[in-house]
mmCIF file with all atom_site columns, C-alpha atoms in Angstrom:
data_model
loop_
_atom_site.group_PDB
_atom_site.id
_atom_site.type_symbol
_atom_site.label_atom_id
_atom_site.label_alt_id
_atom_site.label_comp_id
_atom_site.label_asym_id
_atom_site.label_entity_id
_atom_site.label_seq_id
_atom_site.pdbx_PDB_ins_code
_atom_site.Cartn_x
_atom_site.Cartn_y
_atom_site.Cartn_z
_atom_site.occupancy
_atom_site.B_iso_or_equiv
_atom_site.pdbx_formal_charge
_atom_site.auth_seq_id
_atom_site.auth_comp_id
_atom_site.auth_asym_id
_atom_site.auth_atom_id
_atom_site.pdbx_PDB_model_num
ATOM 1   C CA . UNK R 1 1   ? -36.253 -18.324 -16.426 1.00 0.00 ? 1   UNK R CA 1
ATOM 2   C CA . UNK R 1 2   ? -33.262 -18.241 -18.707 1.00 0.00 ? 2   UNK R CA 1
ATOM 3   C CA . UNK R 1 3   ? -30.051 -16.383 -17.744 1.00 0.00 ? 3   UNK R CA 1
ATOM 4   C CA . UNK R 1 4   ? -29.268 -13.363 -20.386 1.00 0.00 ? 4   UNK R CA 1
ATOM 5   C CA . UNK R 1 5   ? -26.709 -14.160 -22.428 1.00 0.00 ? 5   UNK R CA 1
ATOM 6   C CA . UNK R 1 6   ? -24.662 -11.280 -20.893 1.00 0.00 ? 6   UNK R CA 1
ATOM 7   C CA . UNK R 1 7   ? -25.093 -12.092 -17.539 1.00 0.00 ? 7   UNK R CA 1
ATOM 8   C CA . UNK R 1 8   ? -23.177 -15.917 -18.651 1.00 0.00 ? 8   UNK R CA 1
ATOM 9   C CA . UNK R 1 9   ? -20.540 -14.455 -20.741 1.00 0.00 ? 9   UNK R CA 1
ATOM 10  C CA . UNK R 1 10  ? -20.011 -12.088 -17.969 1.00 0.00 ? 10  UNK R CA 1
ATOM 11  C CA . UNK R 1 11  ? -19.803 -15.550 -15.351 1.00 0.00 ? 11  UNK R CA 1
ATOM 12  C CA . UNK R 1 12  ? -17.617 -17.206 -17.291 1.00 0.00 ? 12  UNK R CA 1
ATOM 13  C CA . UNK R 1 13  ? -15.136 -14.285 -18.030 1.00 0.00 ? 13  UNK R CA 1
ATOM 14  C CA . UNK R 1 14  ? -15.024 -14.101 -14.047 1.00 0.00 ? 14  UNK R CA 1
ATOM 15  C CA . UNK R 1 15  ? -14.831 -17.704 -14.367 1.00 0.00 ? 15  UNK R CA 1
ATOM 16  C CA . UNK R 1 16  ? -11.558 -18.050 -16.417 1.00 0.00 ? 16  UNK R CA 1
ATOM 17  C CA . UNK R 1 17  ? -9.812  -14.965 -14.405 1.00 0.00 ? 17  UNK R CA 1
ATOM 18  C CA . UNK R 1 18  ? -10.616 -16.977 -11.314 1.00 0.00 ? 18  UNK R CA 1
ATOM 19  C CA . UNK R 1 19  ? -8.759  -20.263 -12.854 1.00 0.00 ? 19  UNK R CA 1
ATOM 20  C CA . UNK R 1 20  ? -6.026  -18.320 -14.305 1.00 0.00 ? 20  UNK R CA 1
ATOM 21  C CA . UNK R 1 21  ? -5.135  -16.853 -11.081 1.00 0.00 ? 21  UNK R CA 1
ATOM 22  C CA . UNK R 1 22  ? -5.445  -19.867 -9.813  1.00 0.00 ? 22  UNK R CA 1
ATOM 23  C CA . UNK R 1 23  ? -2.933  -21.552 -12.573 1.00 0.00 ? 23  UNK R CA 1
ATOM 24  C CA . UNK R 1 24  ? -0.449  -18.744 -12.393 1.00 0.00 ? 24  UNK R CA 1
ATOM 25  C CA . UNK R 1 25  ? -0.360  -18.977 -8.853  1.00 0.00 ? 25  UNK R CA 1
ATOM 26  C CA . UNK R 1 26  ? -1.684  -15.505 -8.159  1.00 0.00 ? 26  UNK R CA 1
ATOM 27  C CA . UNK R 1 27  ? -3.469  -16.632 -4.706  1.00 0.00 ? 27  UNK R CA 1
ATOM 28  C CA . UNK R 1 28  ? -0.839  -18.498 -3.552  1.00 0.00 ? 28  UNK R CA 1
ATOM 29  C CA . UNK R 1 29  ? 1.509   -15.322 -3.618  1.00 0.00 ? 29  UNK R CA 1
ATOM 30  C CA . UNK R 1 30  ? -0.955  -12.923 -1.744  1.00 0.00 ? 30  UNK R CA 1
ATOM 31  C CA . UNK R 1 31  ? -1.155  -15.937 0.203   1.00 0.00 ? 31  UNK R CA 1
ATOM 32  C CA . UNK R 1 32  ? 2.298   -16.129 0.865   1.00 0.00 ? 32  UNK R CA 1
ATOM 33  C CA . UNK R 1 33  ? 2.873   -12.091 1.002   1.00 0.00 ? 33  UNK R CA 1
ATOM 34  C CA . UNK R 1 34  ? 0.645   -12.111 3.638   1.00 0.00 ? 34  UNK R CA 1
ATOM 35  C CA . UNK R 1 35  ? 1.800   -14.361 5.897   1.00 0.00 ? 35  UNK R CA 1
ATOM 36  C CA . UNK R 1 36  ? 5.312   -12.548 5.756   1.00 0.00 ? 36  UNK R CA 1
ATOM 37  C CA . UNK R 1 37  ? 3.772   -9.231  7.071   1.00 0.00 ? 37  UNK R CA 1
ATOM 38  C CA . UNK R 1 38  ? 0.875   -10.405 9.198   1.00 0.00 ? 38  UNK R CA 1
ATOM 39  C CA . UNK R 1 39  ? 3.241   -11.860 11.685  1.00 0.00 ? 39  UNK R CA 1
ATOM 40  C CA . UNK R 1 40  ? 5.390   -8.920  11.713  1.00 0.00 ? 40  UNK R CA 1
ATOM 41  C CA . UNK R 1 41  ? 2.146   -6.618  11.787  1.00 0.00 ? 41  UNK R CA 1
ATOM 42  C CA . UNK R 1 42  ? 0.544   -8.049  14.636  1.00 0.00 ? 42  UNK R CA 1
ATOM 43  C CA . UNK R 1 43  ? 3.852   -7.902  17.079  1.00 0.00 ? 43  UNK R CA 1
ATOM 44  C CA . UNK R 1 44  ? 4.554   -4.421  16.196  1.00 0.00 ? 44  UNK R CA 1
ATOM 45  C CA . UNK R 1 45  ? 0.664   -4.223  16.905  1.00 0.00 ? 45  UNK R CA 1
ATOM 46  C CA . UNK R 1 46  ? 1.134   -5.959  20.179  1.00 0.00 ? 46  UNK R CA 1
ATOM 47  C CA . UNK R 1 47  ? 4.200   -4.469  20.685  1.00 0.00 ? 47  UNK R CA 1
ATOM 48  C CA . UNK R 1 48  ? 2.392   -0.603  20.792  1.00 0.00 ? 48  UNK R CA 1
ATOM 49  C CA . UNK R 1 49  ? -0.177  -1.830  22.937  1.00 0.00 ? 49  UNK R CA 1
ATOM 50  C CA . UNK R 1 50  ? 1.860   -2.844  26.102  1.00 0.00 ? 50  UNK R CA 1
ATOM 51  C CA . UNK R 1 51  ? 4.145   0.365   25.566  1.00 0.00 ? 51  UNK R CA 1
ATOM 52  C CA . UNK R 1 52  ? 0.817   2.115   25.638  1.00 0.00 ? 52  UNK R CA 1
ATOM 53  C CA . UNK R 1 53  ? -0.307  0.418   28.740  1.00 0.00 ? 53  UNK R CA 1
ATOM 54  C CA . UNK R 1 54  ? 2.916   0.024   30.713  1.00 0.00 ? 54  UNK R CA 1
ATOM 55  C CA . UNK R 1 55  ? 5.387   2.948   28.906  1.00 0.00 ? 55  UNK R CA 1
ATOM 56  C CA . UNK R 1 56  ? 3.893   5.849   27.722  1.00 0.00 ? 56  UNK R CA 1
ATOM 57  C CA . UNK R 1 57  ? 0.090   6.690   27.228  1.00 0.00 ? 57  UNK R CA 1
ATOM 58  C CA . UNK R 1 58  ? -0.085  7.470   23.176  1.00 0.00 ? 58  UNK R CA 1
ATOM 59  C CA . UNK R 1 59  ? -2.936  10.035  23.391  1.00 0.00 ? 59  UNK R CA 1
ATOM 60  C CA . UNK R 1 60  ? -0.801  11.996  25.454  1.00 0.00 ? 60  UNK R CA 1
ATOM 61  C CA . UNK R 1 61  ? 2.365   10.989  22.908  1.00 0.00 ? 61  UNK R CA 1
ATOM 62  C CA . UNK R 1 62  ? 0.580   12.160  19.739  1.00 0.00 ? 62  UNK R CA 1
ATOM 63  C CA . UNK R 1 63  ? -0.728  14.965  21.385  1.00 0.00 ? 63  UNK R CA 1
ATOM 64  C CA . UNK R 1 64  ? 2.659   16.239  22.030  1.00 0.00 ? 64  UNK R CA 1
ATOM 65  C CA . UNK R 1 65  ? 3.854   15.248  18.727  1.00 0.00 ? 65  UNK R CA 1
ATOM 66  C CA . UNK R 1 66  ? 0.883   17.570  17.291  1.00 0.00 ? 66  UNK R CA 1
ATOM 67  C CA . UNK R 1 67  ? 1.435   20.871  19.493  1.00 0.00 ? 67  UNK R CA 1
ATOM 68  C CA . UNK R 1 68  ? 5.744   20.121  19.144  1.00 0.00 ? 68  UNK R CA 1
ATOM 69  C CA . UNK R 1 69  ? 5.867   19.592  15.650  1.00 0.00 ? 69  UNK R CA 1
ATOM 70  C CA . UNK R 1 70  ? 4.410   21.549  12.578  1.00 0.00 ? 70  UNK R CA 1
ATOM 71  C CA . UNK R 1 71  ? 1.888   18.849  10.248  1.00 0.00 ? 71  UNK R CA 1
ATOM 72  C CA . UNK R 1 72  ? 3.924   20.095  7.372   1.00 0.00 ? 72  UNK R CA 1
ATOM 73  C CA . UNK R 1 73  ? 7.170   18.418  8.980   1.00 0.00 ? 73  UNK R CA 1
ATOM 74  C CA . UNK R 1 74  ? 5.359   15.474  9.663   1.00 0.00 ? 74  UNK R CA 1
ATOM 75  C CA . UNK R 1 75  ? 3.523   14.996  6.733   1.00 0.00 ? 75  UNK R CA 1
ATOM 76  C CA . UNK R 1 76  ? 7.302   15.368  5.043   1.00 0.00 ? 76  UNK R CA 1
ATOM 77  C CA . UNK R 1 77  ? 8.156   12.490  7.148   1.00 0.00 ? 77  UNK R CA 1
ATOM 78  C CA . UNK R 1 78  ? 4.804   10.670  5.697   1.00 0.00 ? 78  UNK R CA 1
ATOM 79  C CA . UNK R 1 79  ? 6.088   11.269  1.664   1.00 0.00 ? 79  UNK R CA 1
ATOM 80  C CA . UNK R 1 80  ? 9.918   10.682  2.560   1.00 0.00 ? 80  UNK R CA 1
ATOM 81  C CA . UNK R 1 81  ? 8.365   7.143   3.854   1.00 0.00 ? 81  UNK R CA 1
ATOM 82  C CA . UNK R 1 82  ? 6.003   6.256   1.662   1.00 0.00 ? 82  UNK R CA 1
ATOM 83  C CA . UNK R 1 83  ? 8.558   7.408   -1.271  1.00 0.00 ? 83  UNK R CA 1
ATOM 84  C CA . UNK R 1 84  ? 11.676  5.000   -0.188  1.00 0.00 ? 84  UNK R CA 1
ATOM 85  C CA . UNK R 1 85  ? 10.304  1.028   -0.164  1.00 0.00 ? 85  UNK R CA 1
ATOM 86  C CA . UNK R 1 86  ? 7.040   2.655   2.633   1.00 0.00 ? 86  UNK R CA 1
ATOM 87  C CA . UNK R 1 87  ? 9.155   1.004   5.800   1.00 0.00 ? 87  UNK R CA 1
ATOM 88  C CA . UNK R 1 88  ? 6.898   2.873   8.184   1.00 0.00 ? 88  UNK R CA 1
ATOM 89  C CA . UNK R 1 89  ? 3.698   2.137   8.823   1.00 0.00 ? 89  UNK R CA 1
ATOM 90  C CA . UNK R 1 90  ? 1.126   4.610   7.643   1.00 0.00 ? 90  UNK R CA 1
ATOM 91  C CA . UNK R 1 91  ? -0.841  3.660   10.625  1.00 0.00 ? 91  UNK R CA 1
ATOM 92  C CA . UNK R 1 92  ? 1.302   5.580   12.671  1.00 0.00 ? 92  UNK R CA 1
ATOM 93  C CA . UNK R 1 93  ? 0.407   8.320   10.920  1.00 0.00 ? 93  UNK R CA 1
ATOM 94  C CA . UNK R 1 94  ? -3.471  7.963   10.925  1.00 0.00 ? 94  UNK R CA 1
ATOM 95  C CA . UNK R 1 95  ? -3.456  7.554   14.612  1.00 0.00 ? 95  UNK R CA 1
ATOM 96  C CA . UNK R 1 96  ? -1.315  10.818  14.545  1.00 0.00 ? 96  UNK R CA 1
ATOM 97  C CA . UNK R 1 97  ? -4.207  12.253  12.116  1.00 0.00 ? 97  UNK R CA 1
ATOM 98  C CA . UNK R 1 98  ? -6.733  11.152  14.556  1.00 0.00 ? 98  UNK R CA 1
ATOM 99  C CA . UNK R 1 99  ? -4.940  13.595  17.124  1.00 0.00 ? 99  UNK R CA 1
ATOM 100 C CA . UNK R 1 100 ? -5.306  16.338  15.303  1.00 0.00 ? 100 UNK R CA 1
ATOM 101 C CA . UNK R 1 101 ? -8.816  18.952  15.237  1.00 0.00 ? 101 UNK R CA 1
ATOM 102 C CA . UNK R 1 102 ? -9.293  17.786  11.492  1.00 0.00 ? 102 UNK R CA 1
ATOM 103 C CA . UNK R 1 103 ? -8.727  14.407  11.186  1.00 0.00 ? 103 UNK R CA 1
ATOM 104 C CA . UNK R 1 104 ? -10.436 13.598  8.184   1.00 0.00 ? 104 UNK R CA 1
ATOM 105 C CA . UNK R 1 105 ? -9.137  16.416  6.465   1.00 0.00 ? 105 UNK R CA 1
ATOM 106 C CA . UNK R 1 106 ? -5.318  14.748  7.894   1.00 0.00 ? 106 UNK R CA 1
ATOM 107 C CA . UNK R 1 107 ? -6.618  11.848  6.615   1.00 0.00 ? 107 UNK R CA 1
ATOM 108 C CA . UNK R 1 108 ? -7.718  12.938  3.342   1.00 0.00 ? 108 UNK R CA 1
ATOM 109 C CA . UNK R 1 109 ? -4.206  14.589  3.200   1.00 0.00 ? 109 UNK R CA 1
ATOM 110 C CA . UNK R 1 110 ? -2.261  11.369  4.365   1.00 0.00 ? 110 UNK R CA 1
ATOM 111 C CA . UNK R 1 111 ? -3.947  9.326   1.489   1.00 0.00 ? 111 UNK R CA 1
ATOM 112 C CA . UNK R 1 112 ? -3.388  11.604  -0.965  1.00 0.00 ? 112 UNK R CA 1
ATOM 113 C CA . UNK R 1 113 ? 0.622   11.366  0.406   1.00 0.00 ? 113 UNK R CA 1
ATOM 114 C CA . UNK R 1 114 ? 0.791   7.421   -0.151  1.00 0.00 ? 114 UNK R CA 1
ATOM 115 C CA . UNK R 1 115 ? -0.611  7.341   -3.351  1.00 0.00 ? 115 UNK R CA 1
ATOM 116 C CA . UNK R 1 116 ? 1.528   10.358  -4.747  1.00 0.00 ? 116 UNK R CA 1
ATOM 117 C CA . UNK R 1 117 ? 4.499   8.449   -2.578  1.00 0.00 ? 117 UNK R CA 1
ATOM 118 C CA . UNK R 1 118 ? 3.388   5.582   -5.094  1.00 0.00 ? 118 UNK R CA 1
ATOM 119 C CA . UNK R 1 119 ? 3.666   7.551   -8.019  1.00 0.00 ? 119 UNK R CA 1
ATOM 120 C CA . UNK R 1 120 ? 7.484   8.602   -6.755  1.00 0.00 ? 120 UNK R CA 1
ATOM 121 C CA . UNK R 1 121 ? 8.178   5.065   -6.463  1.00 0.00 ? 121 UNK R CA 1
ATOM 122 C CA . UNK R 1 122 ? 6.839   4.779   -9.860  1.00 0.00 ? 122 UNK R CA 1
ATOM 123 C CA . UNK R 1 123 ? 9.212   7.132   -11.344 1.00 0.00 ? 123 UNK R CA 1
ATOM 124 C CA . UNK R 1 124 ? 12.131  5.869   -9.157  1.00 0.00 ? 124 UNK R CA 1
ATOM 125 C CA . UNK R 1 125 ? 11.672  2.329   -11.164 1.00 0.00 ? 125 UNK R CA 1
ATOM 126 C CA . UNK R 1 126 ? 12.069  3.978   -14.202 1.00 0.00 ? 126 UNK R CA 1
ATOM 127 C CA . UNK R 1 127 ? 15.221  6.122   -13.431 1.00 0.00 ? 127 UNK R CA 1
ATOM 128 C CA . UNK R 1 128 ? 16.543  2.633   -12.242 1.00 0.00 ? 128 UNK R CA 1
ATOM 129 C CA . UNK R 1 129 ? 15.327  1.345   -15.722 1.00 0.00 ? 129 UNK R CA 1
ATOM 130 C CA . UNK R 1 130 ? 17.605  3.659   -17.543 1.00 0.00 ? 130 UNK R CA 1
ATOM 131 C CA . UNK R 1 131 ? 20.594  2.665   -15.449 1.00 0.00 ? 131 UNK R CA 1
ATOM 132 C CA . UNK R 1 132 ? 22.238  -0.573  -16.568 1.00 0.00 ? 132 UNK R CA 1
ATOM 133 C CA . UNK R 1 133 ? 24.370  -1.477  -13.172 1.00 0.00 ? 133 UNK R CA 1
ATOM 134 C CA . UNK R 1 134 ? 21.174  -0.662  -11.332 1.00 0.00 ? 134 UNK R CA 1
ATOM 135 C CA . UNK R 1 135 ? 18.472  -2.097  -13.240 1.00 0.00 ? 135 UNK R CA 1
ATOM 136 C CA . UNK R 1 136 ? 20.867  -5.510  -13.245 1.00 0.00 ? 136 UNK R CA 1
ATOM 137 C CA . UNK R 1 137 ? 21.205  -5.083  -9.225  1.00 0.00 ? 137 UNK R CA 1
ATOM 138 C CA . UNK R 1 138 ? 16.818  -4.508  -8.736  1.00 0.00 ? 138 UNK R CA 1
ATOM 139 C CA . UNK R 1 139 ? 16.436  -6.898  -11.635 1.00 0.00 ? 139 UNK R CA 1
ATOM 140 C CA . UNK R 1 140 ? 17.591  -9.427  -8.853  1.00 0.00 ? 140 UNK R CA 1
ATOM 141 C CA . UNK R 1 141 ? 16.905  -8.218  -5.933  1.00 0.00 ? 141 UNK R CA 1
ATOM 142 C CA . UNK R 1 142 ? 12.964  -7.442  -6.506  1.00 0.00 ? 142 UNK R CA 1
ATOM 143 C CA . UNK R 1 143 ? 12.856  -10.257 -9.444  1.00 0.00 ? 143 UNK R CA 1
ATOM 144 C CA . UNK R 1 144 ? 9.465   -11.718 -7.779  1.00 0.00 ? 144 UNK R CA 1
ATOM 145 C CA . UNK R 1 145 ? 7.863   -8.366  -7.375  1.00 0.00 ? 145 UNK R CA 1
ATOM 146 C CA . UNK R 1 146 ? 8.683   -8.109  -10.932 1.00 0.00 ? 146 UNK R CA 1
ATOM 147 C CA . UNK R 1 147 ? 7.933   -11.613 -12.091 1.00 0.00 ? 147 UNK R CA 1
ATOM 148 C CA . UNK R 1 148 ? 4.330   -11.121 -10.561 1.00 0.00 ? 148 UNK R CA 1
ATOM 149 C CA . UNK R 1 149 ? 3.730   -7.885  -12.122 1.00 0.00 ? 149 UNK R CA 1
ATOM 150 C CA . UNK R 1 150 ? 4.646   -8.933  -15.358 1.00 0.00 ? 150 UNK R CA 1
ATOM 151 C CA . UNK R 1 151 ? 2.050   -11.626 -15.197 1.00 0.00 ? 151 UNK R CA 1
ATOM 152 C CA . UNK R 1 152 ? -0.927  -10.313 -13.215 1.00 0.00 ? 152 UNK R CA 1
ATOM 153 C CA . UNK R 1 153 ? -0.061  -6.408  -14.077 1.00 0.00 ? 153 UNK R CA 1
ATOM 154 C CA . UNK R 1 154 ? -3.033  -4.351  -13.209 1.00 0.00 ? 154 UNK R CA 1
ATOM 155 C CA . UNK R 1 155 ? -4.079  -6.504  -10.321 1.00 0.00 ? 155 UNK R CA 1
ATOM 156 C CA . UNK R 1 156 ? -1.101  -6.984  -8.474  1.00 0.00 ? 156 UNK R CA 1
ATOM 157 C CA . UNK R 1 157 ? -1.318  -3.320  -8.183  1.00 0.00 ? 157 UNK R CA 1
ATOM 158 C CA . UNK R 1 158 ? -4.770  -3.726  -6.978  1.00 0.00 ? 158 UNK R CA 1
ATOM 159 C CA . UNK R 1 159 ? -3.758  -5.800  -4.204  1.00 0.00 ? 159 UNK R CA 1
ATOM 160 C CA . UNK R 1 160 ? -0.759  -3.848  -3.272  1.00 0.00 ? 160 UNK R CA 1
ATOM 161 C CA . UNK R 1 161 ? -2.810  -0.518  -2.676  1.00 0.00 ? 161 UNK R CA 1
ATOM 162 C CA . UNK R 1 162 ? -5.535  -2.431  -0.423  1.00 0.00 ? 162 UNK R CA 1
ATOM 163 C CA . UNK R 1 163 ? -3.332  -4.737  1.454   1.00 0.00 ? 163 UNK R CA 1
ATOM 164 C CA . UNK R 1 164 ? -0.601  -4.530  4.179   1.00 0.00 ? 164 UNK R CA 1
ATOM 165 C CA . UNK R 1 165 ? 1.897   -5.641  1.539   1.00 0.00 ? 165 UNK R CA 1
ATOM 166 C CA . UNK R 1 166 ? 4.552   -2.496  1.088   1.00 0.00 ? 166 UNK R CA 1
ATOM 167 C CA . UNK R 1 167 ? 2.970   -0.168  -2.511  1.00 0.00 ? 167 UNK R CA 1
ATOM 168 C CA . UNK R 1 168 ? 5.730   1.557   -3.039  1.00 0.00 ? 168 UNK R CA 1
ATOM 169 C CA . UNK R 1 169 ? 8.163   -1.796  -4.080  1.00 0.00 ? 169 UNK R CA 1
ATOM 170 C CA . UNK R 1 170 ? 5.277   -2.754  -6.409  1.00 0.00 ? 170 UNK R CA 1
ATOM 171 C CA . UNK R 1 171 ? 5.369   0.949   -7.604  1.00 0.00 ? 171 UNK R CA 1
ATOM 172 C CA . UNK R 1 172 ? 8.879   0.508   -8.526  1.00 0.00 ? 172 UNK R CA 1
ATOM 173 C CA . UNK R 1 173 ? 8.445   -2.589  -10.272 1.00 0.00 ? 173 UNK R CA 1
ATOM 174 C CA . UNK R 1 174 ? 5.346   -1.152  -12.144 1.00 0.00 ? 174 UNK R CA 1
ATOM 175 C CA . UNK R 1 175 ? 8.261   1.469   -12.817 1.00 0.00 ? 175 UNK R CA 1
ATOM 176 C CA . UNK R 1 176 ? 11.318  -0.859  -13.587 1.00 0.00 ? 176 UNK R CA 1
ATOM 177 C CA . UNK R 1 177 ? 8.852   -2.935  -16.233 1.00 0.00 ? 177 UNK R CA 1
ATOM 178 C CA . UNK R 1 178 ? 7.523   0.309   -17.932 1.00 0.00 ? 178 UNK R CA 1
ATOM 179 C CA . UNK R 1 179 ? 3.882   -0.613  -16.652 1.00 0.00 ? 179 UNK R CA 1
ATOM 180 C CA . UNK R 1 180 ? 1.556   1.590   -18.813 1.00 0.00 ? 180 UNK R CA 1
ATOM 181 C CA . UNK R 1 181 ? 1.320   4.791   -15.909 1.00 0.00 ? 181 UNK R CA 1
ATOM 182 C CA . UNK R 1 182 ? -2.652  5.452   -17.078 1.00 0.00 ? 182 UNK R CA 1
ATOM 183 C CA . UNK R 1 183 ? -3.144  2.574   -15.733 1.00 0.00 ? 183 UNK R CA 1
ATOM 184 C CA . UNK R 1 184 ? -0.960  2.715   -12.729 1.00 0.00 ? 184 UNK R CA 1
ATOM 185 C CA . UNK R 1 185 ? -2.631  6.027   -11.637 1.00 0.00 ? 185 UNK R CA 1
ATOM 186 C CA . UNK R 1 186 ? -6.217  4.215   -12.159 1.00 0.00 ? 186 UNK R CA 1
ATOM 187 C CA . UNK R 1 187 ? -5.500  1.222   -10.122 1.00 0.00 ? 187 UNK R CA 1
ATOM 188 C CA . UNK R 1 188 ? -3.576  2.971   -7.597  1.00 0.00 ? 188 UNK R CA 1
ATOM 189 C CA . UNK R 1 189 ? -6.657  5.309   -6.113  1.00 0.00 ? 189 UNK R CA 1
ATOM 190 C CA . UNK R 1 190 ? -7.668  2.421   -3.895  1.00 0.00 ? 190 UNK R CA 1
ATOM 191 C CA . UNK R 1 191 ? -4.958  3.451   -1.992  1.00 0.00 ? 191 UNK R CA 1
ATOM 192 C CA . UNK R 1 192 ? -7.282  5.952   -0.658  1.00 0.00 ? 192 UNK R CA 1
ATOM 193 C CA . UNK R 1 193 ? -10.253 3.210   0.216   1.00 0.00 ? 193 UNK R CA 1
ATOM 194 C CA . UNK R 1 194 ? -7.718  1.446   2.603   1.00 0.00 ? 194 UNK R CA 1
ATOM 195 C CA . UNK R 1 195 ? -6.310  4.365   4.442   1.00 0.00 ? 195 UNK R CA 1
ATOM 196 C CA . UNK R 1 196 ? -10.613 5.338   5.026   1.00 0.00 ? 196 UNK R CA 1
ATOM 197 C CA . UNK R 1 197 ? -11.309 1.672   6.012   1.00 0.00 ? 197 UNK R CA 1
ATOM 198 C CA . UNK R 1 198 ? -8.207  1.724   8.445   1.00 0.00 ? 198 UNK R CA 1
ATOM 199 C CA . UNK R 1 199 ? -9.162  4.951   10.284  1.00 0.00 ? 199 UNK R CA 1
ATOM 200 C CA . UNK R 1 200 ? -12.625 2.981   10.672  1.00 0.00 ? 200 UNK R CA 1
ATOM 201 C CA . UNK R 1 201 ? -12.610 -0.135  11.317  1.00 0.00 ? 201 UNK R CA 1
ATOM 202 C CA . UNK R 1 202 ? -8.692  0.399   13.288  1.00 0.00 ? 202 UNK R CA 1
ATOM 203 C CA . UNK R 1 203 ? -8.167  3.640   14.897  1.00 0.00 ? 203 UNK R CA 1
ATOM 204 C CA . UNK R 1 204 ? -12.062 4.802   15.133  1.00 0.00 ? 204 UNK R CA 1
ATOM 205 C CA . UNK R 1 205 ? -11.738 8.025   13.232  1.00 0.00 ? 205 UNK R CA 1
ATOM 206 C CA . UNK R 1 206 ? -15.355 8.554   12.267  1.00 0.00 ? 206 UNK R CA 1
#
């Protein structure tokens, strides 16, 4: 049985993305990206597992955190984070969710956080745009993340919402290049699939 024309454009449109990442060098930089944070990822992992075991018990910890500190200050923490370069990880936060007597509503909440943190970040590399003595200094100092953008745009984006690569410095380089924001805001909702697949495959929230 012959294939539908359709079905072959539509395999060899997959086909030439596939080569052109390949070309461009896409792979190798998630490639790369990942191996700078997976390392880093898994001894902070490691690192919370033998305080938990030999320190301080972290039910108990986020416990106390929950009846000793309002969620409103803490999800302020979550945006100020997520908002300036996202050097905390949200994880701490979802096992703090996972404390609380709604955590999927918490969680729900906490997503919602990151990707609006994202769209701060956004708007943060535009200001910076507009600023010729700081757009020269990011223009240097994040001239990969903007490189990549430039060349692989929407799915860079992509990658940086579902992987442990930090969104919000790929939000401001969406921001410093003038990336159209329709899009932005489009590709950016898988920031709530990873924050769900986190609570279920990681901290057992369902």
């Amino acid at each position: 049985m012959e294939r539908s024309p359709k079905l072959n454009a539509k395999k060899s449109r997959i086909r030439l993305l596939h080569q052109y990442y390949s070309y461009t060098g896409f792979y190798a930089f998630i490639k790369s990206s990942l191996g700078k944070v997976i390392v880093p990822i898994s001894l902070f992992i490691i690192g919370l597992w033998l305080v938990h075991l030999y320190v301080i018990d972290f039910h108990d910890l986020f416990t106390s955190i929950t009846t000793t500190y309002s969620p409103l200050i803490i999800l302020s923490v979550f945006l100020a984070t997520e908002s300036l370069l996202g050097l905390v990880p949200p994880e701490i936060f979802i096992a703090w969710a996972g404390k609380t007597d709604t955590p999927i509503l918490y969680l729900s909440v906490l997503a919602l956080i990151s990707y609006l943190g994202g769209i701060i970040s956004f708007f943060e590399g535009k200001a910076i745009s507009k600023v010729p003595s700081m757009k020269a200094y990011f223009e240097v100092k994040m001239a990969k993340h903007m490189k990549m953008i430039r060349k692989w745009g929407g799915f860079l984006i992509i990658v940086g919402a579902l992987l442990p690569i930090p969104f919000a410095m790929t939000s401001i380089a969406a921001g410093l290049i003038h990336y159209r924001f329709r899009n932005y805001l489009l590709f950016g909702l898988l920031r709530f699939v990873r924050f769900y697949l986190y609570a279920i495959v990681i901290f057992n929230i369902f």
